mmCIF file of C-alpha atoms in Angstrom:
data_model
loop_
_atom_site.group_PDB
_atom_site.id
_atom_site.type_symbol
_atom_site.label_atom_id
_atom_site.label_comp_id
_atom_site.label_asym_id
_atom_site.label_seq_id
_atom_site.Cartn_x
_atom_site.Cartn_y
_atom_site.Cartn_z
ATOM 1 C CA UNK A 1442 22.281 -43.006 -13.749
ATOM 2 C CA UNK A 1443 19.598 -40.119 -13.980
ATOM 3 C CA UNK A 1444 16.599 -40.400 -14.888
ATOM 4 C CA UNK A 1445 13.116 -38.604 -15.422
ATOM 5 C CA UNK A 1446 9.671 -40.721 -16.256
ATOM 6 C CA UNK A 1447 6.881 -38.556 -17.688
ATOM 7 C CA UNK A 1448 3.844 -41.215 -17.815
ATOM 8 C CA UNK A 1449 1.661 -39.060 -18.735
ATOM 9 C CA UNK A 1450 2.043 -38.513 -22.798
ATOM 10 C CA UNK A 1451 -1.534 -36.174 -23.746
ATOM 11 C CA UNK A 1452 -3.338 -34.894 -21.851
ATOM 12 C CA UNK A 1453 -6.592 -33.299 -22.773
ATOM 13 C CA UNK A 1454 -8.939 -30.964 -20.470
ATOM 14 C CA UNK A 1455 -11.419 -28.323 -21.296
ATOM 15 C CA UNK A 1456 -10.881 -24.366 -20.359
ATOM 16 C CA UNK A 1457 -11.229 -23.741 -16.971
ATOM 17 C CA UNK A 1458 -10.649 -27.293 -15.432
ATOM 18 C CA UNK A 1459 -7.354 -28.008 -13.180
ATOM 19 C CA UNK A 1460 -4.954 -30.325 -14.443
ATOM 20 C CA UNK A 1461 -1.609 -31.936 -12.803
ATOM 21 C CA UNK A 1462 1.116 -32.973 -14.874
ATOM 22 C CA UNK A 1463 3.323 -36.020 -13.362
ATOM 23 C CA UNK A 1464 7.459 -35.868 -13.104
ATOM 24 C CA UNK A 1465 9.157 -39.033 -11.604
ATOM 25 C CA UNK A 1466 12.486 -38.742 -11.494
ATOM 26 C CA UNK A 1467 15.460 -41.252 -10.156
ATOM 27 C CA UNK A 1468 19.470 -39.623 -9.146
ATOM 28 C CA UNK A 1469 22.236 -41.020 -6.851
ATOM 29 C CA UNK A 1470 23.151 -37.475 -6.416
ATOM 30 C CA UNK A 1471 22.313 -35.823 -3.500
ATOM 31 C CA UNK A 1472 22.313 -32.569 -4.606
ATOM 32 C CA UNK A 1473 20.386 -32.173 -7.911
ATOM 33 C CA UNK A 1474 18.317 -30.105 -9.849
ATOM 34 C CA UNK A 1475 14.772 -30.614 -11.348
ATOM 35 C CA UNK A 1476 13.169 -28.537 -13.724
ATOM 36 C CA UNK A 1477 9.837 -27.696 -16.117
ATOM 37 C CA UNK A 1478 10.227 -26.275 -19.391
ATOM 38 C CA UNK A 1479 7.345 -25.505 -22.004
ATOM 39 C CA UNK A 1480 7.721 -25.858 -25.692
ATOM 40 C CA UNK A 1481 4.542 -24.204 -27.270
ATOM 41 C CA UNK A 1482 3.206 -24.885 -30.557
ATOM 42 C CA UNK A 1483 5.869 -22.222 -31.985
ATOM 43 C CA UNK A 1484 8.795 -25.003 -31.073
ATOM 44 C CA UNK A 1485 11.026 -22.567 -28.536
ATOM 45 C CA UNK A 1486 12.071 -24.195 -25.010
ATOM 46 C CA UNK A 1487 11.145 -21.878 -22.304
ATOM 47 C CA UNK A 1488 11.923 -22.136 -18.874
ATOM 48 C CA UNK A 1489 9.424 -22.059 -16.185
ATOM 49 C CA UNK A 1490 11.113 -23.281 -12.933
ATOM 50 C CA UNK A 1491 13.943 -24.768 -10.926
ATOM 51 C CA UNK A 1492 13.939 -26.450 -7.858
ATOM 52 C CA UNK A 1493 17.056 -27.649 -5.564
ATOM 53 C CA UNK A 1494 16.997 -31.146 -3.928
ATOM 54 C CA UNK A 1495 17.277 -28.872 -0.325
ATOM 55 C CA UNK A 1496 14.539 -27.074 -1.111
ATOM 56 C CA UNK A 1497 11.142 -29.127 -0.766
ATOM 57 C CA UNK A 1498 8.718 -26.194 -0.591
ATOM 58 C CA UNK A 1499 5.855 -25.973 -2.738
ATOM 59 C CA UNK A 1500 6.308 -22.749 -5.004
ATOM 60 C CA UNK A 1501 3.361 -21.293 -6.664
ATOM 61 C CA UNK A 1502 3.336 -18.793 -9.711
ATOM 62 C CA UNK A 1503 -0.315 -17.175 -10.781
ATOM 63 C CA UNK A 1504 -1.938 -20.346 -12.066
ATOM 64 C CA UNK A 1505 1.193 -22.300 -11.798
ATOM 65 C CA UNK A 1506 2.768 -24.405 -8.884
ATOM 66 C CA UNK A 1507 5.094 -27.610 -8.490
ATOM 67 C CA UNK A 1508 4.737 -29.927 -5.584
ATOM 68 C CA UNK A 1509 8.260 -31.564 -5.013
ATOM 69 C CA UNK A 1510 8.299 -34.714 -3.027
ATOM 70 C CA UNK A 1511 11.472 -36.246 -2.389
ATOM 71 C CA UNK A 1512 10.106 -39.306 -0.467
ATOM 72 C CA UNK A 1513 8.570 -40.355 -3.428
ATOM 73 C CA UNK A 1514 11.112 -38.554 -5.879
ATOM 74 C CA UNK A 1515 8.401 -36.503 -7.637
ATOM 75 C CA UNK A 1516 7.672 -32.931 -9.162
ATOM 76 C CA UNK A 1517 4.313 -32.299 -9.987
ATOM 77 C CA UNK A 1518 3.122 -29.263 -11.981
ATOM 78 C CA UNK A 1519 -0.259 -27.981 -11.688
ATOM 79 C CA UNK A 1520 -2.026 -25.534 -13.734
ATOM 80 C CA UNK A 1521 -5.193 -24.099 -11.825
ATOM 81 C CA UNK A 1522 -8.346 -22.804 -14.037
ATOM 82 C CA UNK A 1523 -6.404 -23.372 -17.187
ATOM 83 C CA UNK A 1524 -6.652 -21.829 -20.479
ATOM 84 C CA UNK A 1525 -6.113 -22.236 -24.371
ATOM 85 C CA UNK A 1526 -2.647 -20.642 -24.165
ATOM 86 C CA UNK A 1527 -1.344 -22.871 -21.588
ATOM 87 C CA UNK A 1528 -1.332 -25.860 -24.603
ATOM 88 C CA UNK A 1529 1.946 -27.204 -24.988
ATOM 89 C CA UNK A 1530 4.390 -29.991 -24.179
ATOM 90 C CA UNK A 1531 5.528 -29.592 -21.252
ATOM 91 C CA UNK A 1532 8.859 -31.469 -19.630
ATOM 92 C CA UNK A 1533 10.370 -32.347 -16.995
ATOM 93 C CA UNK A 1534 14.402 -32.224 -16.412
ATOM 94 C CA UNK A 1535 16.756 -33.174 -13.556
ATOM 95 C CA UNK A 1536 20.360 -32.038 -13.715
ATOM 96 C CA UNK A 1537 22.774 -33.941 -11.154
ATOM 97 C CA UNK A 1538 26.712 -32.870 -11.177
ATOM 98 C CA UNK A 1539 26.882 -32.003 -14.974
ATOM 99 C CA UNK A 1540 24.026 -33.264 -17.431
ATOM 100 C CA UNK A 1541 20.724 -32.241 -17.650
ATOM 101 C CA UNK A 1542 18.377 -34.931 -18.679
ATOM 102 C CA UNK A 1543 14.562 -34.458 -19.957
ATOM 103 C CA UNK A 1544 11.917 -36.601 -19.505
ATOM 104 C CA UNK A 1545 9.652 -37.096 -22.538
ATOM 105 C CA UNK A 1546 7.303 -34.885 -22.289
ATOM 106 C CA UNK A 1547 3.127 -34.237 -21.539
ATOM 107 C CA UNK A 1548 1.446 -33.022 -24.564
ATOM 108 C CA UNK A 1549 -0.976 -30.934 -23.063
ATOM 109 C CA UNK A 1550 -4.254 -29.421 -25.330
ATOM 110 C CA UNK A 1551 -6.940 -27.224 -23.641
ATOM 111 C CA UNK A 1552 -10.033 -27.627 -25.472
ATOM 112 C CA UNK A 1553 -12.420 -24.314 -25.503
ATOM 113 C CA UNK B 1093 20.254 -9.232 -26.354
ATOM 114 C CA UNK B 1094 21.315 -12.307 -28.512
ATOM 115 C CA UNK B 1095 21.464 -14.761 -26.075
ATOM 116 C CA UNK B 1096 21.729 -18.461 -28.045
ATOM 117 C CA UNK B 1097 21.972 -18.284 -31.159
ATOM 118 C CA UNK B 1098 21.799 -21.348 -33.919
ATOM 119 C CA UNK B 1099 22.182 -21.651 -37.097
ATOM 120 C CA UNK B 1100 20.527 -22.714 -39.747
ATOM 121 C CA UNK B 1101 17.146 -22.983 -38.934
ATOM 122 C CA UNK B 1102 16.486 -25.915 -41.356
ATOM 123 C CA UNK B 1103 18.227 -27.908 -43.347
ATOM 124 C CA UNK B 1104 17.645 -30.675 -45.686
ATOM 125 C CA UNK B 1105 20.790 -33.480 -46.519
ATOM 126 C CA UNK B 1106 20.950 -36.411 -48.344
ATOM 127 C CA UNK B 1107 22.477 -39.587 -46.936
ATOM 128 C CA UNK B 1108 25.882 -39.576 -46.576
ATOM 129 C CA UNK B 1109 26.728 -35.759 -46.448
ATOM 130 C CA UNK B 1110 28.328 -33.373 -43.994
ATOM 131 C CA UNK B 1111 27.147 -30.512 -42.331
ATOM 132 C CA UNK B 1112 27.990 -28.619 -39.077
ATOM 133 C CA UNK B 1113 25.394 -27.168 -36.711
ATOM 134 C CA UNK B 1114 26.836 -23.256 -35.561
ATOM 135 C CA UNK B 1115 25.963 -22.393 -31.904
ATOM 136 C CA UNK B 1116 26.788 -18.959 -30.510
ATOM 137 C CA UNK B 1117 25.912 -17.761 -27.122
ATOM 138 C CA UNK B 1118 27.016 -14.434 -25.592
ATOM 139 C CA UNK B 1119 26.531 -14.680 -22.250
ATOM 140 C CA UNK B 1120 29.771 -15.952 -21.262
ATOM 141 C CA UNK B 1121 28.425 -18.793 -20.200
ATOM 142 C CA UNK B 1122 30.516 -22.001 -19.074
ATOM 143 C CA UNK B 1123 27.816 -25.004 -19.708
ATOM 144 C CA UNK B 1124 26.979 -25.531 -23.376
ATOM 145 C CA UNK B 1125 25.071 -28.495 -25.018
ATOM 146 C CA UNK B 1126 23.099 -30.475 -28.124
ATOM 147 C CA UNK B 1127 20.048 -31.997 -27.674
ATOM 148 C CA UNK B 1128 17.832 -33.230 -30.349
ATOM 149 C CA UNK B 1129 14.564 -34.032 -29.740
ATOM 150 C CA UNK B 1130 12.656 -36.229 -32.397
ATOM 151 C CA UNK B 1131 9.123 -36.052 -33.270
ATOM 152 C CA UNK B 1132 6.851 -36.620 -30.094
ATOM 153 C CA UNK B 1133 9.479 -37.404 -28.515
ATOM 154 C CA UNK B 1134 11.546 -35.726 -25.634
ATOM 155 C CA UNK B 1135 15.227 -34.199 -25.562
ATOM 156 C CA UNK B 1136 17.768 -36.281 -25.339
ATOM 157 C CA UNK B 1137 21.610 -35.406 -24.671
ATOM 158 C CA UNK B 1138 24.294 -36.113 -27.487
ATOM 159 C CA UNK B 1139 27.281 -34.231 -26.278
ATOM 160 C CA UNK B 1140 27.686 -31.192 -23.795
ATOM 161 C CA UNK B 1141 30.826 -29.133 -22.630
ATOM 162 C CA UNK B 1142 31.613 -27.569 -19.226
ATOM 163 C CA UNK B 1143 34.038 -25.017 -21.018
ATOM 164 C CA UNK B 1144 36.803 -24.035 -23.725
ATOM 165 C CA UNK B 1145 38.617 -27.461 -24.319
ATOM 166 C CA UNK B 1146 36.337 -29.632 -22.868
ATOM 167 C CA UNK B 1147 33.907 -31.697 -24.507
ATOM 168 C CA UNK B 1148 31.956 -34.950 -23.172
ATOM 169 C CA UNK B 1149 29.288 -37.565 -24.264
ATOM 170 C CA UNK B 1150 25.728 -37.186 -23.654
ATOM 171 C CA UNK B 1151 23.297 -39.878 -24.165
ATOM 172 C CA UNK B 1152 23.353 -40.353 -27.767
ATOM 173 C CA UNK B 1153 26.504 -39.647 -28.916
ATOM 174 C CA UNK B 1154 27.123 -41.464 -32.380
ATOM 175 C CA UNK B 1155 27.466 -40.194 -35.234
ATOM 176 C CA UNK B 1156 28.257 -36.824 -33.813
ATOM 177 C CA UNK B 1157 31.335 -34.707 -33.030
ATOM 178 C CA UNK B 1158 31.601 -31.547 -31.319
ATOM 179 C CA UNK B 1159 34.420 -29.537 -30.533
ATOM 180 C CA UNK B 1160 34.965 -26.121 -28.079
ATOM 181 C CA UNK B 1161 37.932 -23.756 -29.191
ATOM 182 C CA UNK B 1162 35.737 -20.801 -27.594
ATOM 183 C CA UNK B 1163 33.964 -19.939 -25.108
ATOM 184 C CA UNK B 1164 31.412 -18.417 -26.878
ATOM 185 C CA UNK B 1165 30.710 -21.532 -29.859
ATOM 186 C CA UNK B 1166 29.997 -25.133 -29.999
ATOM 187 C CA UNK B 1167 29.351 -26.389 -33.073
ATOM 188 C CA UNK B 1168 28.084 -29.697 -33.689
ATOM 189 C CA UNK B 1169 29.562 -32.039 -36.585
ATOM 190 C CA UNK B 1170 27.265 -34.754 -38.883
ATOM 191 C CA UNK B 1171 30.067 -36.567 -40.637
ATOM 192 C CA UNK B 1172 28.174 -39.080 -42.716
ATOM 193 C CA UNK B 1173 24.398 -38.145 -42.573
ATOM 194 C CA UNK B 1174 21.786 -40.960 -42.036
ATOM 195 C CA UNK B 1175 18.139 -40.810 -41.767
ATOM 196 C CA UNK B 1176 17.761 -41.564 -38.363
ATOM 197 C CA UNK B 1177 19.463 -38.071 -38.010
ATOM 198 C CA UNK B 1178 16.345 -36.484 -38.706
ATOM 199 C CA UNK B 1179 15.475 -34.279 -35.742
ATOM 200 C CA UNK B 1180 15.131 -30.928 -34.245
ATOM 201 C CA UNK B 1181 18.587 -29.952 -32.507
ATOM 202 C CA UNK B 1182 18.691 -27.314 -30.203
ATOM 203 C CA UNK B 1183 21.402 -25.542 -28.255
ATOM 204 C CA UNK B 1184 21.388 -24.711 -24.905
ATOM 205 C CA UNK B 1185 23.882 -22.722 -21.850
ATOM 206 C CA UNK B 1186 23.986 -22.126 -19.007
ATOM 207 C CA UNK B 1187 26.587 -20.138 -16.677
ATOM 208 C CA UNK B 1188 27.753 -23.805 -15.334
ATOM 209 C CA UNK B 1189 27.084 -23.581 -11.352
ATOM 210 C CA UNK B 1190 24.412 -26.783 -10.972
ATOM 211 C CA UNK B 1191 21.625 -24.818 -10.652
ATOM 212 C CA UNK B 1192 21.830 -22.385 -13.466
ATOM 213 C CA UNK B 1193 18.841 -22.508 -15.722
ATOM 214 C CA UNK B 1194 19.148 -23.431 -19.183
ATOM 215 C CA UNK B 1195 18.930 -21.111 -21.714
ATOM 216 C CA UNK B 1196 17.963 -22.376 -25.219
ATOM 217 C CA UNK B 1197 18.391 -21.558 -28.955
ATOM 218 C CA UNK B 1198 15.105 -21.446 -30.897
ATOM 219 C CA UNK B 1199 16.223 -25.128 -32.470
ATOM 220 C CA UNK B 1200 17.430 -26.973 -36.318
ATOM 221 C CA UNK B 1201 15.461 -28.900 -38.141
ATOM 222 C CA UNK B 1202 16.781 -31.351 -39.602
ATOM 223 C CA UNK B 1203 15.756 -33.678 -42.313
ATOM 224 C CA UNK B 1204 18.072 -35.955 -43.476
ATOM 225 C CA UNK B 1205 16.770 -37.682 -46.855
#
């Protein structure tokens, strides 16, 4: 069975600071997909990244970047300096052979 | 470019009536599914389809049916509605090869009174 653990349900930080968002994840398959989306205030799903289970490099995206571990079958997001805009929920998916399953969610607010 | 496209945007039912969810992509894509995510909460699977003909269970199947003549539409069926059926549904594709990113309609909401 697949699944994906967001701990984490608000988090709150003020403009500027750093913040890490936690993705735990659990898959017998060995090749898999994981995943961040953002839903903003407005409701839409928007995609931010994908990451194969081949692939452990750290990516990094402007203020964005994801730290996969496999030993310890996580995939952190990190927003650096963040801002107002950057207030959403954010989740985390994994998609093995055929389904793609969220975790649920890190409301995220950045306080001015 | 239309990408996903659902209809209606919101919808109010009483108990006990029908109503199908319309789902339209144009991207020829293979991978279709329904989520619903209820409030605070996160998105969970109720049925998804790897192509025309072929439909399977997600993670919270009941009280749902879906069906895929096309490849472009997969509608999603509420038979009898009940409350618990309140929820935002949304659509989403993909081209089907396991790492294909999702691409999502802008969501249903659903109230179910």
């Amino acid at each position: 069975a697949q699944k994906v653990t967001q701990a984490q349900t608000e988090i709150s930080v003020v403009e500027k600071e750093d913040v890490t968002l936690d993705c735990v994840y659990e898959t017998r398959d060995t090749t898999y997909y994981l995943f961040w989306h953002k839903q903003p205030p407005s409701g839409e799903l928007v995609f931010l990244i994908r990451r194969n289970s081949f692939d452990e490099q750290n990516e990094i995206s402007g203020r964005y970047s994801w730290n996969f571990q496999k030993s310890t079958s996580s995939f952190n997001f990190t927003i650096t300096a963040s801002q107002v805009v950057d207030s959403a929920v954010y989740f985390c998916a994994l998609k093995g052979a055929q389904k793609l399953v969220f975790g649920q969610g890190t409301r995220l607010t950045i306080n001015p | 470019n239309a990408g996903v496209t659902q209809t209606p945007k919101f919808r109010i039912l009483k108990i006990g009536q029908s109503m199908t969810l319309q789902c339209t992509q144009d991207m020829n894509h293979n991978y279709m599914y329904w989520y619903r995510q209820d409030p605070g909460m996160g998105l969970k699977l109720i049925y998804y389809s790897v192509g025309a003909g072929i439909t399977d269970k997600g993670e919270v199947p009941n009280g749902y049916n879906v069906s895929r003549s096309t490849t472009e539409d997969f509608p999603l069926r509420l038979e009898l509605a009940a409350p618990s059926q309140t929820s935002v549904y949304f659509c989403a594709s993909s081209y089907g090869v396991i790492n294909e990113k999702l691409f999502f309609g802008s969501g249903t909401q659903l109230s179910v009174l």
